C-alpha positions as a LaTeX table, in Angstrom:
\begin{tabular}{lrrr}
\hline
Residue & $x$ (\AA) & $y$ (\AA) & $z$ (\AA) \\
\hline
Met1 & 0.00 & 0.00 & 0.00 \\
Ser2 & 2.88 & 2.32 & 0.87 \\
Glu3 & 4.47 & 1.61 & $-2.49$ \\
Glu4 & 1.22 & 2.49 & $-4.28$ \\
Leu5 & 0.96 & 5.68 & $-2.21$ \\
Ser6 & 4.50 & 6.58 & $-3.06$ \\
Leu7 & 3.81 & 6.00 & $-6.71$ \\
Leu8 & 0.71 & 8.18 & $-6.48$ \\
Asp9 & 2.73 & 10.89 & $-4.77$ \\
Phe10 & 5.33 & 10.54 & $-7.49$ \\
Tyr11 & 2.73 & 11.09 & $-10.23$ \\
Lys12 & 1.25 & 14.00 & $-8.28$ \\
Phe13 & 4.72 & 15.53 & $-7.94$ \\
Ile14 & 5.19 & 15.27 & $-11.71$ \\
Ala15 & 1.80 & 16.89 & $-12.30$ \\
Glu16 & 2.50 & 19.67 & $-9.80$ \\
Glu17 & 5.90 & 20.52 & $-11.27$ \\
Ala18 & 4.85 & 20.28 & $-14.93$ \\
Gln19 & 4.94 & 23.46 & $-17.02$ \\
Leu20 & 1.66 & 22.37 & $-18.59$ \\
Gly21 & $-1.44$ & 23.37 & $-16.65$ \\
Phe22 & $-3.68$ & 20.49 & $-15.55$ \\
Val23 & $-7.29$ & 20.96 & $-14.43$ \\
Val24 & $-9.63$ & 18.07 & $-13.61$ \\
Cys25 & $-13.26$ & 19.12 & $-13.52$ \\
Asn26 & $-16.79$ & 17.78 & $-13.46$ \\
Thr27 & $-18.55$ & 18.80 & $-16.66$ \\
Lys28 & $-21.98$ & 18.71 & $-15.03$ \\
Ser29 & $-21.37$ & 20.73 & $-11.87$ \\
Gly30 & $-18.40$ & 22.72 & $-13.13$ \\
Glu31 & $-16.56$ & 21.84 & $-9.90$ \\
Val32 & $-12.79$ & 21.67 & $-10.20$ \\
Lys33 & $-11.49$ & 18.49 & $-8.60$ \\
Tyr34 & $-7.81$ & 19.28 & $-9.10$ \\
Ser35 & $-5.58$ & 21.93 & $-10.55$ \\
Asn36 & $-1.79$ & 21.96 & $-10.51$ \\
Lys37 & 0.51 & 24.90 & $-9.76$ \\
Ala38 & 0.94 & 25.81 & $-13.45$ \\
Ala39 & $-2.82$ & 26.07 & $-13.96$ \\
Met40 & $-3.30$ & 28.22 & $-10.88$ \\
Asn41 & $-0.34$ & 30.37 & $-11.89$ \\
Tyr42 & $-1.87$ & 30.88 & $-15.32$ \\
Met43 & $-5.07$ & 32.09 & $-13.68$ \\
Ala44 & $-3.29$ & 33.85 & $-10.80$ \\
Met45 & $-5.89$ & 32.29 & $-8.47$ \\
Lys46 & $-7.01$ & 29.02 & $-6.97$ \\
Ile47 & $-9.55$ & 27.61 & $-9.37$ \\
Glu48 & $-12.70$ & 26.47 & $-7.59$ \\
Asn49 & $-15.05$ & 26.35 & $-10.58$ \\
Val50 & $-14.36$ & 25.83 & $-14.27$ \\
Ser51 & $-16.35$ & 28.99 & $-15.12$ \\
Glu52 & $-13.47$ & 31.00 & $-13.67$ \\
Met53 & $-11.44$ & 29.99 & $-16.69$ \\
Lys54 & $-13.67$ & 32.01 & $-18.98$ \\
Pro55 & $-12.17$ & 35.39 & $-20.06$ \\
Leu56 & $-14.11$ & 38.48 & $-18.99$ \\
Glu57 & $-14.27$ & 39.73 & $-22.58$ \\
Asp58 & $-13.70$ & 38.49 & $-26.11$ \\
Lys59 & $-10.55$ & 39.56 & $-27.88$ \\
Pro60 & $-10.00$ & 38.31 & $-31.42$ \\
Pro61 & $-8.49$ & 36.23 & $-32.87$ \\
Cys62 & $-9.00$ & 33.90 & $-29.86$ \\
Arg63 & $-12.38$ & 32.56 & $-28.84$ \\
Ser64 & $-13.75$ & 32.82 & $-25.32$ \\
Phe65 & $-13.59$ & 29.64 & $-23.29$ \\
Asp66 & $-17.01$ & 28.02 & $-23.12$ \\
Pro67 & $-17.40$ & 25.45 & $-20.31$ \\
Ser68 & $-20.06$ & 23.63 & $-22.31$ \\
Leu69 & $-17.33$ & 22.67 & $-24.80$ \\
Leu70 & $-15.82$ & 20.38 & $-22.16$ \\
Asp71 & $-18.36$ & 17.77 & $-23.20$ \\
Gln72 & $-16.39$ & 17.45 & $-26.44$ \\
Asp73 & $-13.77$ & 14.81 & $-25.79$ \\
Gly74 & $-10.58$ & 15.60 & $-27.73$ \\
Leu75 & $-11.36$ & 19.33 & $-27.93$ \\
His76 & $-8.43$ & 21.51 & $-29.05$ \\
Gln77 & $-9.01$ & 25.28 & $-28.89$ \\
Asp78 & $-7.14$ & 28.59 & $-28.69$ \\
Ile79 & $-8.37$ & 30.85 & $-25.91$ \\
Leu80 & $-7.47$ & 34.16 & $-24.32$ \\
Val81 & $-7.08$ & 34.05 & $-20.55$ \\
Arg82 & $-7.08$ & 37.01 & $-18.18$ \\
Lys83 & $-4.41$ & 37.05 & $-15.51$ \\
Lys84 & $-5.10$ & 40.02 & $-13.25$ \\
Asp85 & $-4.95$ & 43.00 & $-15.66$ \\
Leu86 & $-3.08$ & 41.13 & $-18.37$ \\
Tyr87 & $-4.09$ & 38.60 & $-20.99$ \\
Phe88 & $-2.19$ & 35.65 & $-22.33$ \\
Met89 & $-2.90$ & 33.32 & $-25.20$ \\
Ala90 & $-3.32$ & 29.64 & $-24.42$ \\
Val91 & $-4.22$ & 26.36 & $-26.05$ \\
Ile92 & $-6.48$ & 23.91 & $-24.21$ \\
Asn93 & $-6.89$ & 20.20 & $-24.86$ \\
Val94 & $-9.73$ & 18.20 & $-23.26$ \\
Lys95 & $-9.62$ & 14.47 & $-22.51$ \\
Ser96 & $-12.18$ & 12.24 & $-20.77$ \\
Ile97 & $-10.87$ & 10.47 & $-17.66$ \\
Gly98 & $-12.37$ & 7.97 & $-15.26$ \\
Pro99 & $-15.74$ & 6.25 & $-15.59$ \\
Ala100 & $-18.22$ & 7.89 & $-17.94$ \\
Asp101 & $-20.81$ & 8.42 & $-15.20$ \\
Gln102 & $-18.38$ & 10.62 & $-13.23$ \\
Asn103 & $-18.27$ & 13.18 & $-16.07$ \\
Leu104 & $-14.62$ & 14.01 & $-15.41$ \\
Arg105 & $-12.46$ & 15.85 & $-17.90$ \\
Leu106 & $-8.76$ & 16.61 & $-17.88$ \\
Val107 & $-8.17$ & 20.10 & $-19.26$ \\
Met108 & $-4.56$ & 20.73 & $-20.31$ \\
Ile109 & $-3.58$ & 24.40 & $-20.60$ \\
Gln110 & $-0.44$ & 25.60 & $-22.38$ \\
Asp111 & 0.70 & 29.23 & $-22.52$ \\
Val112 & 1.48 & 29.94 & $-26.19$ \\
Thr113 & 1.81 & 33.73 & $-25.93$ \\
Met114 & 5.48 & 33.74 & $-26.94$ \\
Gln115 & 4.87 & 31.16 & $-29.65$ \\
Lys116 & 2.04 & 33.25 & $-31.14$ \\
Lys117 & 4.18 & 36.37 & $-30.89$ \\
Leu118 & 7.00 & 34.63 & $-32.74$ \\
Glu119 & 4.52 & 33.37 & $-35.34$ \\
Arg120 & 3.26 & 36.93 & $-35.90$ \\
Met121 & 6.84 & 38.18 & $-36.15$ \\
Leu122 & 7.63 & 35.40 & $-38.60$ \\
Asp123 & 4.52 & 36.19 & $-40.65$ \\
Ala124 & 5.50 & 39.86 & $-40.70$ \\
Lys125 & 9.04 & 39.02 & $-41.78$ \\
Gln126 & 7.75 & 36.67 & $-44.48$ \\
Ala127 & 5.43 & 39.41 & $-45.74$ \\
Glu128 & 8.34 & 41.86 & $-45.66$ \\
Leu129 & 10.58 & 39.45 & $-47.58$ \\
Lys130 & 7.79 & 38.77 & $-50.08$ \\
Ser131 & 7.31 & 42.51 & $-50.62$ \\
Ala132 & 11.07 & 43.04 & $-50.99$ \\
Phe133 & 11.28 & 40.14 & $-53.46$ \\
Glu134 & 8.38 & 41.56 & $-55.49$ \\
Asp135 & 10.09 & 44.98 & $-55.49$ \\
Leu136 & 13.30 & 43.38 & $-56.74$ \\
Leu137 & 11.39 & 41.60 & $-59.50$ \\
Lys138 & 9.73 & 44.88 & $-60.46$ \\
Gln139 & 13.05 & 46.76 & $-60.43$ \\
Asn140 & 14.68 & 44.00 & $-62.45$ \\
Lys141 & 11.87 & 44.21 & $-65.00$ \\
Gln142 & 12.29 & 47.99 & $-65.19$ \\
Leu143 & 16.04 & 47.63 & $-65.67$ \\
Met144 & 15.49 & 45.11 & $-68.46$ \\
Glu145 & 12.93 & 47.41 & $-70.09$ \\
Leu146 & 15.29 & 50.37 & $-69.72$ \\
Asp147 & 18.15 & 48.38 & $-71.20$ \\
Ala148 & 15.99 & 47.45 & $-74.20$ \\
Ala149 & 14.77 & 51.05 & $-74.47$ \\
Lys150 & 18.35 & 52.33 & $-74.43$ \\
Asp151 & 19.19 & 50.03 & $-77.34$ \\
Lys152 & 16.24 & 51.48 & $-79.27$ \\
Phe153 & 17.23 & 54.98 & $-78.20$ \\
Ile154 & 20.80 & 54.53 & $-79.46$ \\
Ala155 & 19.54 & 53.09 & $-82.74$ \\
Leu156 & 17.10 & 55.97 & $-83.28$ \\
Thr157 & 19.61 & 58.61 & $-82.18$ \\
Thr158 & 22.20 & 57.26 & $-84.60$ \\
His159 & 19.66 & 57.44 & $-87.40$ \\
Glu160 & 18.44 & 60.91 & $-86.39$ \\
Leu161 & 21.99 & 62.28 & $-86.20$ \\
Arg162 & 22.98 & 60.71 & $-89.49$ \\
Thr163 & 20.08 & 62.34 & $-91.36$ \\
Pro164 & 20.99 & 66.03 & $-90.84$ \\
Val165 & 24.72 & 65.32 & $-91.12$ \\
Ala166 & 24.18 & 63.58 & $-94.47$ \\
Ala167 & 21.99 & 66.47 & $-95.66$ \\
Ile168 & 24.57 & 69.05 & $-94.62$ \\
Leu169 & 27.41 & 67.18 & $-96.32$ \\
Ala170 & 25.41 & 66.63 & $-99.51$ \\
Thr171 & 24.47 & 70.33 & $-99.71$ \\
Ala172 & 28.04 & 71.37 & $-98.97$ \\
Asp173 & 29.25 & 69.17 & $-101.84$ \\
Val174 & 26.77 & 70.87 & $-104.18$ \\
Leu175 & 28.11 & 74.27 & $-103.15$ \\
Lys176 & 31.72 & 73.11 & $-103.35$ \\
Leu177 & 31.25 & 71.85 & $-106.89$ \\
Gly178 & 29.31 & 74.96 & $-107.88$ \\
Phe179 & 26.18 & 73.05 & $-108.92$ \\
Tyr180 & 23.89 & 76.08 & $-108.74$ \\
Asp181 & 22.96 & 78.69 & $-111.33$ \\
Thr182 & 21.38 & 81.58 & $-109.47$ \\
Glu183 & 21.78 & 83.56 & $-106.28$ \\
Glu184 & 18.39 & 82.27 & $-105.14$ \\
Glu185 & 19.55 & 78.66 & $-105.43$ \\
Leu186 & 22.65 & 79.53 & $-103.41$ \\
Lys187 & 20.51 & 81.08 & $-100.67$ \\
Glu188 & 18.25 & 78.06 & $-100.68$ \\
Phe189 & 21.19 & 75.69 & $-100.20$ \\
Ile190 & 22.60 & 77.86 & $-97.40$ \\
His191 & 19.19 & 77.93 & $-95.72$ \\
Met192 & 19.02 & 74.13 & $-95.97$ \\
Ile193 & 22.43 & 73.79 & $-94.27$ \\
His194 & 21.33 & 76.18 & $-91.53$ \\
Glu195 & 18.06 & 74.32 & $-90.98$ \\
Gln196 & 19.72 & 70.91 & $-90.78$ \\
Gly197 & 22.45 & 72.29 & $-88.52$ \\
Thr198 & 19.81 & 73.71 & $-86.18$ \\
His199 & 18.05 & 70.36 & $-86.07$ \\
Leu200 & 21.37 & 68.65 & $-85.36$ \\
Ile201 & 22.05 & 70.97 & $-82.42$ \\
Glu202 & 18.57 & 70.28 & $-81.03$ \\
Leu203 & 19.20 & 66.54 & $-81.16$ \\
Val204 & 22.57 & 66.86 & $-79.46$ \\
Asn205 & 21.09 & 69.13 & $-76.77$ \\
Asp206 & 18.34 & 66.60 & $-76.06$ \\
Ile207 & 20.86 & 63.80 & $-75.69$ \\
Leu208 & 23.18 & 65.82 & $-73.45$ \\
Asp209 & 20.36 & 67.19 & $-71.31$ \\
Phe210 & 18.94 & 63.71 & $-70.85$ \\
Ala211 & 22.36 & 62.41 & $-69.79$ \\
Lys212 & 22.86 & 65.32 & $-67.36$ \\
Ile213 & 19.45 & 64.85 & $-65.77$ \\
Arg214 & 19.94 & 61.10 & $-65.41$ \\
Ala215 & 23.30 & 61.75 & $-63.75$ \\
Gly216 & 21.89 & 64.50 & $-61.51$ \\
Lys217 & 24.33 & 67.04 & $-62.93$ \\
Met218 & 21.96 & 69.59 & $-64.42$ \\
Asp219 & 22.85 & 73.11 & $-63.24$ \\
Phe220 & 20.20 & 75.65 & $-62.26$ \\
Phe221 & 20.56 & 79.40 & $-61.79$ \\
Val222 & 17.30 & 80.57 & $-60.24$ \\
Glu223 & 16.33 & 84.22 & $-59.81$ \\
Ala224 & 13.13 & 86.27 & $-59.51$ \\
His225 & 11.71 & 87.31 & $-62.90$ \\
Asp226 & 8.49 & 88.61 & $-64.38$ \\
Ala227 & 6.86 & 85.47 & $-65.79$ \\
Thr228 & 4.37 & 87.53 & $-67.83$ \\
Glu229 & 6.93 & 89.51 & $-69.81$ \\
Phe230 & 9.18 & 86.46 & $-70.15$ \\
Ser231 & 6.37 & 84.30 & $-71.59$ \\
Lys232 & 4.97 & 87.04 & $-73.82$ \\
Thr233 & 8.34 & 87.71 & $-75.47$ \\
Leu234 & 8.94 & 84.00 & $-75.99$ \\
Phe235 & 5.45 & 83.43 & $-77.44$ \\
Lys236 & 5.82 & 86.20 & $-80.03$ \\
Gly237 & 8.97 & 84.55 & $-81.36$ \\
Tyr238 & 6.94 & 81.66 & $-82.79$ \\
Ala239 & 4.80 & 83.75 & $-85.15$ \\
Gln240 & 6.73 & 82.64 & $-88.24$ \\
Met241 & 6.62 & 78.95 & $-87.31$ \\
Ala242 & 2.87 & 79.22 & $-86.69$ \\
Glu243 & 2.35 & 80.89 & $-90.06$ \\
Gln244 & 4.33 & 78.19 & $-91.85$ \\
Asn245 & 2.15 & 75.53 & $-90.21$ \\
Glu246 & $-1.08$ & 77.46 & $-90.91$ \\
Val247 & $-1.75$ & 77.85 & $-87.18$ \\
His248 & $-2.98$ & 81.07 & $-85.60$ \\
Leu249 & $-1.21$ & 82.48 & $-82.53$ \\
Gln250 & $-3.84$ & 84.26 & $-80.47$ \\
Thr251 & $-2.85$ & 87.67 & $-79.12$ \\
Phe252 & $-1.61$ & 87.59 & $-75.55$ \\
Glu253 & $-3.38$ & 90.41 & $-73.72$ \\
Cys254 & $-2.19$ & 89.99 & $-70.10$ \\
Ser255 & $-0.24$ & 92.97 & $-68.78$ \\
Asp256 & $-0.14$ & 92.09 & $-65.06$ \\
Lys257 & 3.31 & 91.56 & $-63.62$ \\
His258 & 3.76 & 88.09 & $-62.10$ \\
Leu259 & 7.03 & 87.57 & $-60.25$ \\
Ala260 & 8.28 & 84.00 & $-59.83$ \\
Tyr261 & 11.56 & 82.21 & $-59.21$ \\
Phe262 & 12.96 & 80.35 & $-62.21$ \\
Asp263 & 16.01 & 79.75 & $-64.38$ \\
Thr264 & 15.37 & 81.72 & $-67.58$ \\
Leu265 & 17.42 & 79.36 & $-69.75$ \\
Arg266 & 15.66 & 76.24 & $-68.48$ \\
Leu267 & 12.16 & 77.72 & $-68.50$ \\
Asn268 & 12.81 & 79.04 & $-72.02$ \\
Gln269 & 13.61 & 75.47 & $-73.03$ \\
Val270 & 10.44 & 74.12 & $-71.41$ \\
Ile271 & 7.96 & 76.68 & $-72.74$ \\
Ser272 & 9.59 & 76.63 & $-76.18$ \\
Asn273 & 9.00 & 72.89 & $-76.26$ \\
Met274 & 5.37 & 73.37 & $-75.23$ \\
Ile275 & 4.74 & 76.03 & $-77.90$ \\
Thr276 & 6.58 & 74.07 & $-80.59$ \\
Asn277 & 4.51 & 70.95 & $-79.90$ \\
Ala278 & 1.28 & 72.98 & $-79.79$ \\
Ile279 & 2.04 & 74.29 & $-83.27$ \\
Lys280 & 3.55 & 71.14 & $-84.76$ \\
Tyr281 & 0.78 & 68.78 & $-83.66$ \\
Asn282 & $-2.08$ & 71.18 & $-84.30$ \\
Val283 & $-4.56$ & 71.03 & $-87.16$ \\
Lys284 & $-4.57$ & 73.30 & $-90.20$ \\
Gly285 & $-6.35$ & 76.49 & $-89.26$ \\
Gly286 & $-6.05$ & 75.68 & $-85.55$ \\
Ser287 & $-4.90$ & 78.07 & $-82.87$ \\
Val288 & $-2.45$ & 78.31 & $-79.98$ \\
Ser289 & $-2.88$ & 80.65 & $-77.02$ \\
Leu290 & $-0.85$ & 81.57 & $-73.96$ \\
Asn291 & $-2.07$ & 82.42 & $-70.47$ \\
Val292 & $-0.27$ & 83.54 & $-67.29$ \\
Glu293 & $-2.05$ & 83.71 & $-63.94$ \\
Asp294 & $-1.46$ & 83.78 & $-60.20$ \\
Ile295 & $-2.82$ & 80.63 & $-58.50$ \\
Gly296 & $-1.65$ & 81.22 & $-54.95$ \\
Glu297 & 1.80 & 79.84 & $-54.21$ \\
Phe298 & 2.57 & 79.46 & $-57.91$ \\
Ile299 & 2.46 & 81.37 & $-61.18$ \\
Lys300 & 0.76 & 79.23 & $-63.82$ \\
Ile301 & 1.89 & 79.51 & $-67.45$ \\
Ser302 & $-0.39$ & 77.66 & $-69.88$ \\
Val303 & $-0.09$ & 76.84 & $-73.58$ \\
Ile304 & $-3.48$ & 75.89 & $-75.07$ \\
Asp305 & $-3.91$ & 74.35 & $-78.51$ \\
Thr306 & $-6.84$ & 73.17 & $-80.65$ \\
Gly307 & $-5.03$ & 70.10 & $-81.97$ \\
Lys308 & $-5.98$ & 66.45 & $-82.10$ \\
Gly309 & $-5.61$ & 65.96 & $-78.35$ \\
Ile310 & $-4.19$ & 63.00 & $-76.44$ \\
Ala311 & $-6.13$ & 59.89 & $-75.43$ \\
Pro312 & $-6.58$ & 59.52 & $-71.64$ \\
Asp313 & $-4.59$ & 56.26 & $-71.51$ \\
Gln314 & $-1.67$ & 57.93 & $-73.29$ \\
Gln315 & $-1.45$ & 61.12 & $-71.24$ \\
Gly316 & 0.57 & 59.57 & $-68.42$ \\
Lys317 & 3.14 & 58.32 & $-70.91$ \\
Val318 & 3.92 & 61.80 & $-72.26$ \\
Phe319 & 6.26 & 62.56 & $-69.34$ \\
Asp320 & 7.53 & 59.03 & $-68.72$ \\
Glu321 & 11.06 & 58.65 & $-70.03$ \\
Phe322 & 10.79 & 54.85 & $-69.86$ \\
Glu323 & 7.67 & 54.89 & $-72.01$ \\
Thr324 & 9.18 & 57.53 & $-74.30$ \\
Leu325 & 12.40 & 55.59 & $-74.78$ \\
Gly326 & 10.40 & 52.43 & $-75.40$ \\
Gln327 & 8.32 & 54.10 & $-78.10$ \\
Val328 & 10.95 & 56.28 & $-79.78$ \\
Ser329 & 10.39 & 54.69 & $-83.17$ \\
Thr330 & 6.89 & 56.20 & $-83.29$ \\
His331 & 8.02 & 59.83 & $-83.02$ \\
His332 & 7.78 & 61.95 & $-86.11$ \\
Lys333 & 11.16 & 63.58 & $-85.65$ \\
Gly334 & 13.82 & 63.84 & $-82.96$ \\
Thr335 & 14.46 & 61.86 & $-79.81$ \\
Gly336 & 11.00 & 62.35 & $-78.31$ \\
Leu337 & 12.57 & 63.24 & $-74.96$ \\
Gly338 & 11.36 & 66.84 & $-74.97$ \\
Met339 & 8.55 & 66.44 & $-72.46$ \\
Pro340 & 10.33 & 64.07 & $-70.03$ \\
Ile341 & 13.28 & 66.50 & $-70.02$ \\
Ser342 & 10.94 & 69.48 & $-69.60$ \\
Arg343 & 9.22 & 67.96 & $-66.57$ \\
Lys344 & 12.57 & 67.24 & $-64.91$ \\
Leu345 & 13.71 & 70.80 & $-65.59$ \\
Val346 & 10.55 & 72.30 & $-64.08$ \\
Glu347 & 10.80 & 70.03 & $-61.03$ \\
Gly348 & 14.43 & 71.11 & $-60.67$ \\
Met349 & 13.13 & 74.67 & $-60.28$ \\
Gly350 & 10.62 & 73.61 & $-57.62$ \\
Gly351 & 7.64 & 73.62 & $-59.98$ \\
Lys352 & 5.30 & 71.27 & $-61.82$ \\
Leu353 & 4.55 & 70.45 & $-65.45$ \\
Leu354 & 1.04 & 69.10 & $-66.10$ \\
Leu355 & $-1.41$ & 68.56 & $-68.91$ \\
Thr356 & $-5.08$ & 68.11 & $-69.65$ \\
Ser357 & $-6.36$ & 66.96 & $-73.00$ \\
Glu358 & $-9.50$ & 65.83 & $-74.80$ \\
Pro359 & $-9.21$ & 63.88 & $-78.05$ \\
Gly360 & $-10.53$ & 65.93 & $-80.96$ \\
Lys361 & $-10.55$ & 69.19 & $-79.02$ \\
Gly362 & $-6.94$ & 69.88 & $-78.13$ \\
Ser363 & $-4.56$ & 69.99 & $-75.19$ \\
Thr364 & $-3.39$ & 72.34 & $-72.47$ \\
Phe365 & 0.12 & 72.03 & $-71.07$ \\
Trp366 & 1.06 & 74.25 & $-68.17$ \\
Val367 & 3.89 & 74.89 & $-65.74$ \\
Glu368 & 3.49 & 76.04 & $-62.15$ \\
Ile369 & 6.48 & 78.09 & $-61.01$ \\
Pro370 & 6.92 & 78.96 & $-57.30$ \\
Lys371 & 6.51 & 82.59 & $-56.22$ \\
Asn372 & 8.75 & 82.03 & $-53.19$ \\
Lys373 & 12.06 & 80.36 & $-52.51$ \\
Val374 & 11.49 & 76.62 & $-52.06$ \\
Leu375 & 14.87 & 75.21 & $-53.16$ \\
Asp376 & 18.28 & 74.98 & $-51.52$ \\
Glu377 & 19.67 & 78.47 & $-51.09$ \\
Glu378 & 22.71 & 77.65 & $-53.24$ \\
Leu379 & 20.49 & 77.39 & $-56.34$ \\
Tyr380 & 19.38 & 81.02 & $-56.06$ \\
Arg381 & 22.20 & 82.64 & $-58.00$ \\
Ser382 & 22.91 & 84.50 & $-61.21$ \\
Arg383 & 23.98 & 82.63 & $-64.31$ \\
Pro384 & 27.65 & 83.30 & $-65.11$ \\
Ser385 & 27.99 & 85.69 & $-68.02$ \\
Gln386 & 30.16 & 83.23 & $-69.94$ \\
Ser387 & 28.41 & 80.00 & $-68.98$ \\
Asp388 & 28.07 & 77.21 & $-71.43$ \\
Asp389 & 24.90 & 76.89 & $-73.44$ \\
Leu390 & 22.61 & 73.85 & $-73.37$ \\
Ala391 & 24.97 & 71.82 & $-75.49$ \\
Ala392 & 27.81 & 72.23 & $-73.00$ \\
\hline
\end{tabular}
């Protein structure tokens, strides 16, 4: 008998010292017949009735402990248990013990708070790694697309540069050999050389500007200027081009002075590109107008045309250098980098370049130039009198 008692004490000792909580209860009365130290420590109290194991409130994702579930032999459930003012996450397992008519159940309680915390941390890390991997795939795809676009860009640029050079050389040979009869023919050949040379410079400037912007080496010399007078003077200079393309330049009436901070050389480049495109891609008999207005923190300079317009799904691509480089073969003439370069130039001056367009009715491109200093102080400086031009 003493040996049996010793063995019973031995088993009780194991149960008492186990890290797993043990509770033996009657499923009918709810009375707790036995609970070890781990179970009472989990609850921070001596458990007299199984109902005491029920949390005082539900907190997802764990379910409240329902004593009626003890009738389910083999039950395995996550619960949230209140310990004084704190909660911990636990897993309970229920097993039938003893004769069936005694309605006894062994409830095993295991604190899995740290395990669940580690699982959440692991899930978060896995999600972070997945996101990083997807970003790498996206970046790799962009790099591959850019690499392919660069190949197309080089091929187109080579062709575009060869065309004016060939024209200039051919015309020069005609002049060298004296294959002209009148003074008018001579002037025409000289004009052709000048025109092709101008186009060649524009191509080279586009390529150099694009390279400078990509390398972050574009210089800016920002000062306060009257945007109205600046834009008006620039707009008038395109009268001849408009006439040649049978496009009407509407008279610019605004006389209000609008001071803004910008680099005159860079803004000249941007607005010239806007006006040129408005004329070039307009319809015969169409019109181009200019507007300058104060919109709060910015001065807005708009170029409005009555051309064919741009489809909504194509408008976002106008300023995207990746899209532009990928579609260079579709451009009528030049590198097609004018607008991507223009947006970068405007952003470099602290402004914005935007557009709105409706197919069949025309487009409006506008720049918003800051009225106040918003850039690093070192950029607010005068352009050196002998600075290089855009091709430098």
